[in-house]
Short mmCIF file of C-alpha atoms and ligand atoms in Angstrom, two decimals:
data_model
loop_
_atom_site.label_atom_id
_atom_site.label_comp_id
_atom_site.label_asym_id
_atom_site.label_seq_id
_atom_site.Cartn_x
_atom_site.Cartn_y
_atom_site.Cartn_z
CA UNK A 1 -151.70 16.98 -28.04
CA UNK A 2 -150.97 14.72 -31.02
CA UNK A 3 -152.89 11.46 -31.86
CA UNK A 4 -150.26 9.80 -30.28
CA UNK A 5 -151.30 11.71 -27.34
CA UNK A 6 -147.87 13.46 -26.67
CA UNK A 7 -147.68 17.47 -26.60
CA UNK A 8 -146.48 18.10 -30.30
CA UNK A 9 -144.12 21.07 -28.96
CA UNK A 10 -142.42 17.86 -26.53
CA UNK A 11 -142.19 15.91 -29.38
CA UNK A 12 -140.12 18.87 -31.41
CA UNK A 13 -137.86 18.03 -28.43
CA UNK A 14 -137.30 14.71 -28.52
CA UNK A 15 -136.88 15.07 -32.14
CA UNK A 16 -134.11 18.18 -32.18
CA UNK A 17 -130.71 17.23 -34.02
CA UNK A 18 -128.42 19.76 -34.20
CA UNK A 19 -126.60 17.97 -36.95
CA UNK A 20 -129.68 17.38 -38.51
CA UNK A 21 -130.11 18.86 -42.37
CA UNK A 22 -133.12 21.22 -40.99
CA UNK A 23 -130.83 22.50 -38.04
CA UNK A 24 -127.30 22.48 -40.59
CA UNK A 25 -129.77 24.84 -43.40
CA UNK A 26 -130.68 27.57 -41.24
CA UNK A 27 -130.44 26.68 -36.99
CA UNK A 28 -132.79 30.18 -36.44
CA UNK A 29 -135.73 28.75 -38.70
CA UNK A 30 -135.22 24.79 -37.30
CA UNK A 31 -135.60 26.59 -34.01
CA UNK A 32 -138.79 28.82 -34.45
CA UNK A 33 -141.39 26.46 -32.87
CA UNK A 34 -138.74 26.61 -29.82
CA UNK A 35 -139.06 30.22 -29.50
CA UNK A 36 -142.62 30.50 -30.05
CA UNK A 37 -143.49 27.72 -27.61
CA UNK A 38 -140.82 25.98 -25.61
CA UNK A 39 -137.62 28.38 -25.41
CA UNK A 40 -135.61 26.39 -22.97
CA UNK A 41 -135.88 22.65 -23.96
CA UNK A 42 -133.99 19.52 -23.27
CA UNK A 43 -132.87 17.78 -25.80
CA UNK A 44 -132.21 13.95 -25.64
CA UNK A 45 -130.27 13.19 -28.54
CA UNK A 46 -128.09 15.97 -27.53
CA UNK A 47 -127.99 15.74 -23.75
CA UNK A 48 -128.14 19.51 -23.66
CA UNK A 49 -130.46 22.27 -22.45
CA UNK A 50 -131.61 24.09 -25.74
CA UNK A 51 -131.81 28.13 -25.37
CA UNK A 52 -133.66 29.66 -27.87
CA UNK A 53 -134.76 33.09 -27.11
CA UNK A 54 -132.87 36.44 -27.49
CA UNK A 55 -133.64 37.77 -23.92
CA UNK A 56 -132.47 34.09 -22.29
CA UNK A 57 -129.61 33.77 -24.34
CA UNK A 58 -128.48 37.09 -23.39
CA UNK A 59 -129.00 36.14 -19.53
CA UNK A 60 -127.09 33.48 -19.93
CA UNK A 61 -123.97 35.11 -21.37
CA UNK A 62 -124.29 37.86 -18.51
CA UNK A 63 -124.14 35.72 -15.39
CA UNK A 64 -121.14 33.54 -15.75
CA UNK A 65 -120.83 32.44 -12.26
CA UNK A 66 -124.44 30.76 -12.61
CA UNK A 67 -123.52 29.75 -16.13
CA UNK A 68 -120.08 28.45 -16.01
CA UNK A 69 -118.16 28.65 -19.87
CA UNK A 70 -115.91 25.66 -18.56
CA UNK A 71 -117.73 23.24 -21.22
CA UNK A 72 -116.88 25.79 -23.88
CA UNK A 73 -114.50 23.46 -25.54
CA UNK A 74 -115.63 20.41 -24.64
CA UNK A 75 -116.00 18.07 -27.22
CA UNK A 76 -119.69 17.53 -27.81
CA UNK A 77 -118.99 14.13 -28.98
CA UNK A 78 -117.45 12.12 -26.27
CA UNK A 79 -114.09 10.81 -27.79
CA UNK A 80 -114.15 6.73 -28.29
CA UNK A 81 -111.75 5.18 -26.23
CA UNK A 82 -109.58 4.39 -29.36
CA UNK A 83 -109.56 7.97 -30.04
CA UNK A 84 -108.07 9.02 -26.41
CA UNK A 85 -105.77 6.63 -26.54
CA UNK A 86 -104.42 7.83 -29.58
CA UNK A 87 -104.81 11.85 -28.13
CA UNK A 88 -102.50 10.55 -25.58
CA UNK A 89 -99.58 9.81 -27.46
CA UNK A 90 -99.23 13.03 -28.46
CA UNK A 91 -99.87 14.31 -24.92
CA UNK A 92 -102.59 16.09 -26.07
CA UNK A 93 -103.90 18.44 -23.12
CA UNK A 94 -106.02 21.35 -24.09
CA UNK A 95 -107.02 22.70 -21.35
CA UNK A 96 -108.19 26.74 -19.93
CA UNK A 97 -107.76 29.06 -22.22
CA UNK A 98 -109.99 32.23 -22.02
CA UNK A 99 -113.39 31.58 -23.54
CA UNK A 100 -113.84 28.09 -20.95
CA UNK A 101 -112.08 30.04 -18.00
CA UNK A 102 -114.08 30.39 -14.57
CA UNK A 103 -113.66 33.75 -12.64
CA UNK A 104 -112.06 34.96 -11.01
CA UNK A 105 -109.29 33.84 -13.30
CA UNK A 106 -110.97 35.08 -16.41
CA UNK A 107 -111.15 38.45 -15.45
CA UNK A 108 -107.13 38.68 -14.23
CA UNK A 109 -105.86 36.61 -17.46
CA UNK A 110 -108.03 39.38 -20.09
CA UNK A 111 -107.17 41.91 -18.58
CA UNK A 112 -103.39 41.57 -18.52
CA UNK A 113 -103.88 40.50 -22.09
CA UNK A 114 -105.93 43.31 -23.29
CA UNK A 115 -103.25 45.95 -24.64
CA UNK A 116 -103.36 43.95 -28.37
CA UNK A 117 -106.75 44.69 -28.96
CA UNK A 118 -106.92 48.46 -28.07
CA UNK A 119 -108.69 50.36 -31.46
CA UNK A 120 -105.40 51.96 -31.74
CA UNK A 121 -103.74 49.31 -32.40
CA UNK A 122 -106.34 47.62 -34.59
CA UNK A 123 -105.92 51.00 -36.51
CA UNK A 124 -102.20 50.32 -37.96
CA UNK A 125 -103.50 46.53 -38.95
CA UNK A 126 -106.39 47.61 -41.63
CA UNK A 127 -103.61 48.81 -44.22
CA UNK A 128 -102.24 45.39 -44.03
CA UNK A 129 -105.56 43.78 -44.49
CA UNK A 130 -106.37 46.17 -47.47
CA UNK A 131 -103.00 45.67 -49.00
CA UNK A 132 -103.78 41.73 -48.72
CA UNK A 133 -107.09 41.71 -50.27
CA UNK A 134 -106.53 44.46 -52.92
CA UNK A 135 -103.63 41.75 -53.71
CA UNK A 136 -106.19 39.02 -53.93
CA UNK A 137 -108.61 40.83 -55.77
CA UNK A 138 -105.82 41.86 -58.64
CA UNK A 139 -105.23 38.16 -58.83
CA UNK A 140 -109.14 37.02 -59.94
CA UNK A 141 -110.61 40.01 -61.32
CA UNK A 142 -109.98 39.29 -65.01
CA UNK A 143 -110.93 36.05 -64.37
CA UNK A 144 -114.94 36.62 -64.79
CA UNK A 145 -115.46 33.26 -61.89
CA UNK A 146 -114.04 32.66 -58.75
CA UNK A 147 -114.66 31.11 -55.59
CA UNK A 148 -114.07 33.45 -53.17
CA UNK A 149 -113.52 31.35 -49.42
CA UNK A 150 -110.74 29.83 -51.78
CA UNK A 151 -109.16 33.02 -53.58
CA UNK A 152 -109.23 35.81 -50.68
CA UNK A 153 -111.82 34.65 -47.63
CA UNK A 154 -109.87 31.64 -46.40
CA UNK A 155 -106.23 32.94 -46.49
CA UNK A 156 -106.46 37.13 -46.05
CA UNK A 157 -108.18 36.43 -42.54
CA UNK A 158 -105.51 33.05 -41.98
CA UNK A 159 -102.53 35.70 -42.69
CA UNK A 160 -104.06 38.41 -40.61
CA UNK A 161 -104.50 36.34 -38.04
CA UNK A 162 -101.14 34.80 -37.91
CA UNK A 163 -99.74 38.17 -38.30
CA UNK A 164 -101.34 39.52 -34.76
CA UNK A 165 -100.60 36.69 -33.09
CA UNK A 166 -97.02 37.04 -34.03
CA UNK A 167 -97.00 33.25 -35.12
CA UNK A 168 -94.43 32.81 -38.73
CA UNK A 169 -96.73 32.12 -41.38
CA UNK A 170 -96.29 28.41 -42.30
CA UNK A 171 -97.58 25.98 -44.52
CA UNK A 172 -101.19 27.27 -44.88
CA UNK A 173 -102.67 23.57 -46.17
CA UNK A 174 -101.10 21.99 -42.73
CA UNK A 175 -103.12 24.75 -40.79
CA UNK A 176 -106.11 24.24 -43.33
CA UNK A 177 -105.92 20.29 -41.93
CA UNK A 178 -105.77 20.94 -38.69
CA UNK A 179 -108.77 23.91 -38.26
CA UNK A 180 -111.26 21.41 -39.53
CA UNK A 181 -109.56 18.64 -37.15
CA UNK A 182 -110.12 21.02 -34.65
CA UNK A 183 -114.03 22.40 -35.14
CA UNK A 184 -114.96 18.73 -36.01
CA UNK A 185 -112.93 17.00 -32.30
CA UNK A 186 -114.96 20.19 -30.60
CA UNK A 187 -117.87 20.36 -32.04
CA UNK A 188 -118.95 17.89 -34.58
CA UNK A 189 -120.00 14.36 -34.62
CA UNK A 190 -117.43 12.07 -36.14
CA UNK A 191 -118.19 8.68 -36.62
CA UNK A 192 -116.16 6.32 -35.03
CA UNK A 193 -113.84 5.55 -37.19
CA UNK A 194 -113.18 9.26 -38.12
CA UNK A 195 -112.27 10.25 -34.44
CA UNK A 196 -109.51 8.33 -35.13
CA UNK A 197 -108.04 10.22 -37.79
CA UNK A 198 -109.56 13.90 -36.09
CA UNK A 199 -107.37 12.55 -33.15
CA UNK A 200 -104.40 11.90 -35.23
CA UNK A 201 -105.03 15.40 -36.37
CA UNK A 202 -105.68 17.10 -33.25
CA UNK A 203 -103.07 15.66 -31.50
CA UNK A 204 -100.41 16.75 -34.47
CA UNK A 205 -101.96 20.29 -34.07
CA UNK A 206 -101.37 20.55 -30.14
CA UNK A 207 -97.66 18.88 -31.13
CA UNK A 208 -97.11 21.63 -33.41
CA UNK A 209 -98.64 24.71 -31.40
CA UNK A 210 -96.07 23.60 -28.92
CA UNK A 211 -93.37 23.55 -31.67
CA UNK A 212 -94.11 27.48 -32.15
CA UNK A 213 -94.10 28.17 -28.41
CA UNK A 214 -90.59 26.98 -28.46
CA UNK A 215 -90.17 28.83 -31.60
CA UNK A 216 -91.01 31.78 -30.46
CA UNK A 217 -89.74 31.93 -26.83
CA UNK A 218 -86.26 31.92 -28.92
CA UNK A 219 -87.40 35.59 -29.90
CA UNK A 220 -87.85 37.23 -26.94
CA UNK A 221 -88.14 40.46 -28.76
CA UNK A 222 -90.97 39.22 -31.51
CA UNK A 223 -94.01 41.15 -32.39
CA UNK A 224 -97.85 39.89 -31.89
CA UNK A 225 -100.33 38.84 -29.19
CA UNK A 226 -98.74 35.44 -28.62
CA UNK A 227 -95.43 37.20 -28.09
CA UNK A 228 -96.79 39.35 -25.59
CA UNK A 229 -98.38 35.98 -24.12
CA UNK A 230 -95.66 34.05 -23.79
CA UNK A 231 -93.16 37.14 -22.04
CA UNK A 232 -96.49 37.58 -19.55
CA UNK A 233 -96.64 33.42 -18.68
CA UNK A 234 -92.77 34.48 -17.70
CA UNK A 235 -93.62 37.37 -15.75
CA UNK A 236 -96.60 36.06 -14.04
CA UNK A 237 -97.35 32.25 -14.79
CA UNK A 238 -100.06 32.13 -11.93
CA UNK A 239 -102.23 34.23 -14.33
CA UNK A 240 -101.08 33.29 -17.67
CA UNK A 241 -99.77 29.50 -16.76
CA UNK A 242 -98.04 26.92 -19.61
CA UNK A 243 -101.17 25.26 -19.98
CA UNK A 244 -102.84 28.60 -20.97
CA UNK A 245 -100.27 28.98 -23.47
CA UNK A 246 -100.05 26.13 -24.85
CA UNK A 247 -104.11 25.28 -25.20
CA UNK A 248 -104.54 28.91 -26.29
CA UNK A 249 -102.07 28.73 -29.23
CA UNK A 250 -104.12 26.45 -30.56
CA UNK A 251 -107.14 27.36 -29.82
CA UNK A 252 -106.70 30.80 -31.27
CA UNK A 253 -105.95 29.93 -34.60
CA UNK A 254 -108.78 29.15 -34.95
CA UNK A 255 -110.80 31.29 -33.11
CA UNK A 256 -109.06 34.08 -34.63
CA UNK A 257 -109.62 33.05 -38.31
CA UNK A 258 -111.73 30.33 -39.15
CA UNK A 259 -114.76 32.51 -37.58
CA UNK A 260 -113.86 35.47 -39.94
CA UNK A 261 -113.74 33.49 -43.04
CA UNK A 262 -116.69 31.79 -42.39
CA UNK A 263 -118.50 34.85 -41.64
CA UNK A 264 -117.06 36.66 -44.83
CA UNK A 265 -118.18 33.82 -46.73
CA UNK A 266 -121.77 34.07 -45.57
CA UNK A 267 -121.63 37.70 -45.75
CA UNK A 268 -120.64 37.22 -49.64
CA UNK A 269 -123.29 35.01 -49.85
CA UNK A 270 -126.22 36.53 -48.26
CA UNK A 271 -125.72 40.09 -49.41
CA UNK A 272 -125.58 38.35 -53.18
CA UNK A 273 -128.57 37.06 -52.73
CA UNK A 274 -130.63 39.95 -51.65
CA UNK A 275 -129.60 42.04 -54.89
CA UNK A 276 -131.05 45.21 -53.80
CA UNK A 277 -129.19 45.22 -50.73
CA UNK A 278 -126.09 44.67 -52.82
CA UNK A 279 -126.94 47.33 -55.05
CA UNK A 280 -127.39 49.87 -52.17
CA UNK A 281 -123.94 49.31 -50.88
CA UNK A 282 -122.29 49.31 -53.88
CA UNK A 283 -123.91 52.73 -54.60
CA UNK A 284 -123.09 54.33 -50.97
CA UNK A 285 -120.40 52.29 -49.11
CA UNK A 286 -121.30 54.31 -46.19
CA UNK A 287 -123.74 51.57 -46.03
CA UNK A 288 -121.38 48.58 -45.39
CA UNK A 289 -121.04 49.10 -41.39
CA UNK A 290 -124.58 48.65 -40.76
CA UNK A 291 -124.53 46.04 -43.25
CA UNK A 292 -121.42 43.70 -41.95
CA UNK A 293 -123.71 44.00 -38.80
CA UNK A 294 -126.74 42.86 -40.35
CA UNK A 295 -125.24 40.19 -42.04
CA UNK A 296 -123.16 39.12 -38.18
CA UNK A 297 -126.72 39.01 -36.86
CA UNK A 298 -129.08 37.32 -39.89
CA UNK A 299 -126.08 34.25 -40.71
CA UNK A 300 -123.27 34.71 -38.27
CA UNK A 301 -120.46 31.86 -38.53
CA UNK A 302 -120.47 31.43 -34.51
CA UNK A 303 -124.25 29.94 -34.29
CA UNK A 304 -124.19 28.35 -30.78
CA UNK A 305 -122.49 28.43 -27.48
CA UNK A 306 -122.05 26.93 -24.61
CA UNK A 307 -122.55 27.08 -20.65
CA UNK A 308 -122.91 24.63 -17.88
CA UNK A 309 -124.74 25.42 -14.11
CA UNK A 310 -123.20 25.68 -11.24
CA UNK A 311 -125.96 25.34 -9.28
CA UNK A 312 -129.76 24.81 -9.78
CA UNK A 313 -131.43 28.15 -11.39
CA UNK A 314 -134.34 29.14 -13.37
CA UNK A 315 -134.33 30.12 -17.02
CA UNK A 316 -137.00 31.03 -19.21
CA UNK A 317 -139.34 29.48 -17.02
CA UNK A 318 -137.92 26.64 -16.75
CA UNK A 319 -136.29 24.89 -13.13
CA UNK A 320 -132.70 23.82 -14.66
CA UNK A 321 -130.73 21.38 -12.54
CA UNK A 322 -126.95 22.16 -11.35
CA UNK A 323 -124.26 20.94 -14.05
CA UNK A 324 -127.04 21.36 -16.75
CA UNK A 325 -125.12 21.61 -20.30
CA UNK A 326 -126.46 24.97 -22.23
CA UNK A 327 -126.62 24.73 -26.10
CA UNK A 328 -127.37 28.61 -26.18
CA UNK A 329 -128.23 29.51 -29.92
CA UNK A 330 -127.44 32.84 -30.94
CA UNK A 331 -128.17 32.16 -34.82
CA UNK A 332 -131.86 31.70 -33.07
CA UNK A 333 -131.98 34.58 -30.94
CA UNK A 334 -130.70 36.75 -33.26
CA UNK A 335 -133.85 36.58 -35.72
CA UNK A 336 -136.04 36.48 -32.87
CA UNK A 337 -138.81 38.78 -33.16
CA UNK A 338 -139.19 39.83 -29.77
CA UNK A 339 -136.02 41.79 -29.72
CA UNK A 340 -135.56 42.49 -34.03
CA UNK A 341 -138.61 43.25 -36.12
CA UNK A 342 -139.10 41.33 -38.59
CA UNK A 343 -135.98 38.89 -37.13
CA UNK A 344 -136.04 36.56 -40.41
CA UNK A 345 -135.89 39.42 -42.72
CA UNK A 346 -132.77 40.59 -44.08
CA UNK A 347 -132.56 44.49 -43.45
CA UNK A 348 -129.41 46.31 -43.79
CA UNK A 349 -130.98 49.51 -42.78
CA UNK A 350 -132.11 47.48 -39.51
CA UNK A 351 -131.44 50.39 -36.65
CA UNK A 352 -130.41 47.61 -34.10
CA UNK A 353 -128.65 44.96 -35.88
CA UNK A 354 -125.43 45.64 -33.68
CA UNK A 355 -127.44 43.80 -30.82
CA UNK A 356 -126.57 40.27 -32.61
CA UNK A 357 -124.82 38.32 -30.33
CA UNK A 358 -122.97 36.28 -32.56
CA UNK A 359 -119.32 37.61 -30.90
CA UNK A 360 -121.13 36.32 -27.54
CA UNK A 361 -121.93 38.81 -24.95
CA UNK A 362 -120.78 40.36 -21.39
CA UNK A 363 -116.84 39.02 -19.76
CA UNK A 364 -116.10 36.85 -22.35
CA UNK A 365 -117.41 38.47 -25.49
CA UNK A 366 -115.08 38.42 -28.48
CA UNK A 367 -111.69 39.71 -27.91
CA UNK A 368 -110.73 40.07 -31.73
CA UNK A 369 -114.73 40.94 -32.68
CA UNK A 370 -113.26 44.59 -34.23
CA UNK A 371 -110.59 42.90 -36.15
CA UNK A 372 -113.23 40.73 -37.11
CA UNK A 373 -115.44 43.38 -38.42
CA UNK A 374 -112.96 45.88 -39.87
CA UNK A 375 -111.58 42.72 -42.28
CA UNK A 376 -115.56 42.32 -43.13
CA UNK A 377 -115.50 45.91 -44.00
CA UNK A 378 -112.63 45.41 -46.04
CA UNK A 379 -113.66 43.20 -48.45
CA UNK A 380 -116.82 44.59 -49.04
CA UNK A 381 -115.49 47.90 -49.68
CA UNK A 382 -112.60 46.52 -52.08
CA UNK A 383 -115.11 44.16 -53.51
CA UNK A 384 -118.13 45.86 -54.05
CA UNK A 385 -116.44 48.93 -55.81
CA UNK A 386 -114.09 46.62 -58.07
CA UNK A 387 -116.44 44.13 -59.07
CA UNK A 388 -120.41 45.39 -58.21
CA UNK A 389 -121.28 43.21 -61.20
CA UNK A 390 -120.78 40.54 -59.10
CA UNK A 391 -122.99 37.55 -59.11
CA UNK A 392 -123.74 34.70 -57.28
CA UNK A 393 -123.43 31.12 -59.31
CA UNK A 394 -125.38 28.85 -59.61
CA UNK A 395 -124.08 25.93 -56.67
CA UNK A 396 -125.22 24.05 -54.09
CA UNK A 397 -123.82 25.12 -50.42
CA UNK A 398 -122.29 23.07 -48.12
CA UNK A 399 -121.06 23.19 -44.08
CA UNK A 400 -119.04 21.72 -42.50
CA UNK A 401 -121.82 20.17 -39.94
CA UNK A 402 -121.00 21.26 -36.52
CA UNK A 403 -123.54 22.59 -33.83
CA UNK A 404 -121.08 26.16 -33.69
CA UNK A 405 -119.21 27.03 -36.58
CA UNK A 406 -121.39 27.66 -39.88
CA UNK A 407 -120.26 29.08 -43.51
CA UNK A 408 -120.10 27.28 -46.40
CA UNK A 409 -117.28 25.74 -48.13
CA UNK A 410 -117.40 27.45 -51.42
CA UNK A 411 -119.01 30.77 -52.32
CA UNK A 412 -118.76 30.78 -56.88
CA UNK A 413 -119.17 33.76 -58.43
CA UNK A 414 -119.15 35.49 -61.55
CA UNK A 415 -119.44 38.73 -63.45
CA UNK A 416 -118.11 39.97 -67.35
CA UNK A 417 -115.05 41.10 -66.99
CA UNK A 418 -115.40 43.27 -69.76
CA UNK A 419 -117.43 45.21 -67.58
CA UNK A 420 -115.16 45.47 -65.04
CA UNK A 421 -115.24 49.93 -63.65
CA UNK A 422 -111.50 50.11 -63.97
CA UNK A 423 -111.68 48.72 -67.59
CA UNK A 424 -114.14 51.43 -68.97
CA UNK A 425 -112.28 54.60 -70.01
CA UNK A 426 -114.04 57.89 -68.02
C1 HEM B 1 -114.45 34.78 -27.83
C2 HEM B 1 -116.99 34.85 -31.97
C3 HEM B 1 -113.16 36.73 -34.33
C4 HEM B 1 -110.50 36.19 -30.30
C5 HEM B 1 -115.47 34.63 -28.76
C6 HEM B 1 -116.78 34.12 -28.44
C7 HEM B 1 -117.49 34.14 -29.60
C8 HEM B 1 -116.62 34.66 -30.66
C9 HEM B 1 -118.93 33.69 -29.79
C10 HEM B 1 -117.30 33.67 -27.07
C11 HEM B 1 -117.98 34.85 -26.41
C12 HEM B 1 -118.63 34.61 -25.06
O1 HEM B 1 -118.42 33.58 -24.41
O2 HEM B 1 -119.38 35.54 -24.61
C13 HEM B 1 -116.19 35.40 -32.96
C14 HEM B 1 -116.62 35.70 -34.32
C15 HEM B 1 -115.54 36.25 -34.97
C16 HEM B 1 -114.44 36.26 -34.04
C17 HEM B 1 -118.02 35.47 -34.86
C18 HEM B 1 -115.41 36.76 -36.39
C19 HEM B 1 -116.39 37.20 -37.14
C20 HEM B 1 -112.11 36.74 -33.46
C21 HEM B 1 -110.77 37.20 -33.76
C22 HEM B 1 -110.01 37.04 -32.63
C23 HEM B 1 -110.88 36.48 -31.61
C24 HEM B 1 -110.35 37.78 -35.10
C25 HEM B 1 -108.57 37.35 -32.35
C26 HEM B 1 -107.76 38.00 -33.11
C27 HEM B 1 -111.35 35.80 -29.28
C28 HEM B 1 -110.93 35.59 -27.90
C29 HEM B 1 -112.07 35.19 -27.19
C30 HEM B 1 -113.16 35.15 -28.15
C31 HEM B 1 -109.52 35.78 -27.35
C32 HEM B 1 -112.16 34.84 -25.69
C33 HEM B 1 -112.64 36.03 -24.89
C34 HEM B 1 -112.92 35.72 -23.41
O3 HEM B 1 -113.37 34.61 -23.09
O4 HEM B 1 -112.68 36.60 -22.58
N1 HEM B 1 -115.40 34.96 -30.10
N2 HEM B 1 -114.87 35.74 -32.84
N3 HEM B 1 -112.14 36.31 -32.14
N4 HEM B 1 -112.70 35.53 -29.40
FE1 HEM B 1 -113.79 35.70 -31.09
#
């Protein structure tokens, strides 16, 4: 106990902010004293159960009947009044999509969407996605400074992304807009007089998803997983209704690429500032599986998730009410020590870094996490042997605060062009 005579460890939970600076930095450090002490906590300011632990997190993504992913989207900011009256007039109505569905539904919808994401399929995409960054690369590499979320992370995994949905590749900065709009309605904490304009946003976004859908339902013979979506809601709209279609086309945008960026961006970032690690791949790129791994589990871009109970349960110790929220915090459990050695350490050699659960885990774990992963690859691979001379700048980092998403804005670096391998004669 403290002099103020309250248990210190109860205090840490009064005190948790998940948009505080501490939590923003780095969510597994601000949550150490959680998983040393206290792993399931309530947290006041947040009105949500906090799950720190690898093991609990891990339970929690495997029963999904106890832990319901219906609160998955929520917005973890409760709209202002102002701001739902304006997502009205543009009928705004997200609603089920995959990640927030109950079962048995769930199970029925994946499965008749599943074909897209077969490796075989995945296969034909990497030329694209090496075609597109070698593209990229050609266009900064005598350049000697870059920032690379603006020349190559942001729009290679946009494009990609687009491109397997099937959705035509429009005005990028309109998308840009409305991907921020979207992570900050979900899961930020506007003020009030921003939820106006993230409603204006989001509402214009949901407007103009349904604009494709229209678009594309005049194709009937077009390419891509929303294709294949929409020609299933005809077949069979009890599994695959409108409002699945609809809420998922614009939900997947940025699901699809906004979460690769981000984690390519803190991939460029961490493995630039561990300069041995970056050394080693560069060397052996049989080295970069392991290491996209390593760097998915040590600063993933999807930090948190959620769950709500259906019915009273147990966790961690811990008696949990029914219809408790679950802030379940995978950036935590993934440097926890009781399942990785050494969890805060940065270890590309680490034998079981492919345990992260930063794609989530059991039914609902990441549809798109090997398209994901093989982009990752990509850009290491074209990076690191085109430009190993690569160095970080000097900068300060900033994120978008949101208690899910993480990756900075900007990642600067530079290098000597003069010394670039392709310039020196063999
Ligand atoms: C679900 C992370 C890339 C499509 C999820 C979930 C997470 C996640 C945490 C929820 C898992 C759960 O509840 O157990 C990520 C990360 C990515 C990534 C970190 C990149 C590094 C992608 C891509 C696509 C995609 C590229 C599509 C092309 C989906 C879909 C679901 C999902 C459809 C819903 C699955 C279900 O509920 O059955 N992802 N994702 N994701 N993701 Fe990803």
């Amino acid at each position: 106990e403290d002099a103020a005579g309250k248990c210190p460890f109860s205090r840490e939970a009064e005190e948790f902010d998940a948009f505080s600076d501490r939590y923003q930095s780095d969510p597994a450090e601000a949550l150490r004293w959680s998983r040393d002490q206290k792993p399931v906590f309530f947290s006041p300011k947040l009105g949500y159960w906090v799950v720190s632990r690898y093991d609990d997190i891990k339970a929690v993504f495997r029963d999904n009947s106890i832990f319901s992913p219906r609160i998955a989207l929520e917005k973890i900011t409760p709209a202002t009044p102002e701001a739902v009256e304006v997502l009205k007039t543009y009928g705004y109505a997200m609603n089920r999509t995959l990640v927030n569905e109950d079962e048995p539904a769930h199970m029925e919808r994946r499965r008749v969407l599943m074909d897209h994401f077969f490796p075989e399929n995945l296969e034909a995409k990497q030329e694209m996605v090496r075609r597109l960054t070698r593209e990229k690369v050609d266009a900064f590499i005598d350049s000697g400074r870059v920032d690379l979320v603006e020349a190559m992370l942001y729009e290679v995994p946009l494009n990609v992304a687009l491109h397997f949905l099937g959705v035509p590749e429009d005005d990028i900065n309109v998308l840009r807009n409305f991907s921020v709009a979207h992570s900050v309605n979900t899961w930020g904490r506007p003020s009030d007089e921003k939820q106006l304009a993230v409603a204006h946003d989001v509402g214009q976004f949901w407007v103009y998803a349904g604009k494709i859908i229209e678009r594309m339902k005049n194709e009937p013979e077009g390419t891509g997983w929303m294709h294949e979506t929409i020609r299933k809601n005809a077949e069979m709209p009890d599994i695959v209704p409108d409002s699945y279609v609809h809420s998922m086309m614009m939900a997947i945008i940025v699901a699809a690429h906004e979460t690769t960026s981000l984690a390519s961006a803190n991939m460029f970032k961490t493995l630039l500032s561990h300069r041995q690690a970056w050394e080693d791949i560069c060397q052996d790129a049989s080295l970069i599986p392991n290491a996209v791994e390593e760097c998915l589990r040590y600063s993933g871009s999807i930090v948190a998730w959620r769950r709500q109970t259906t019915a009273k349960t147990r966790l961690g110790g811990v008696d949990l009410p029914e219809g408790a929220k679950l802030l379940i915090v995978q950036a935590s459990g993934n440097q926890d020590e009781r399942h990785f050695e050494d969890g805060d350490t940065f270890d590309i050699y680490r034998d079981n870094a492919v345990d992260h659960l930063t794609f989530g885990y059991g039914s609902h774990q990441c549809m798109g996490k090997n398209i994901g992963r093989m982009e990752m690859r990509v850009f290491l691979e074209e990076v690191s042997r085109r430009i190993p001379h690569l160095q970080l700048a000097d900068q300060e980092f900033r994120y978008l605060p949101t208690t899910s998403f993480r990756g900075p804005d900007h990642v600067w670096v530079e290098w000597d062009p003069e010394k670039n391998p392709e310039r020196q004669k063999p």
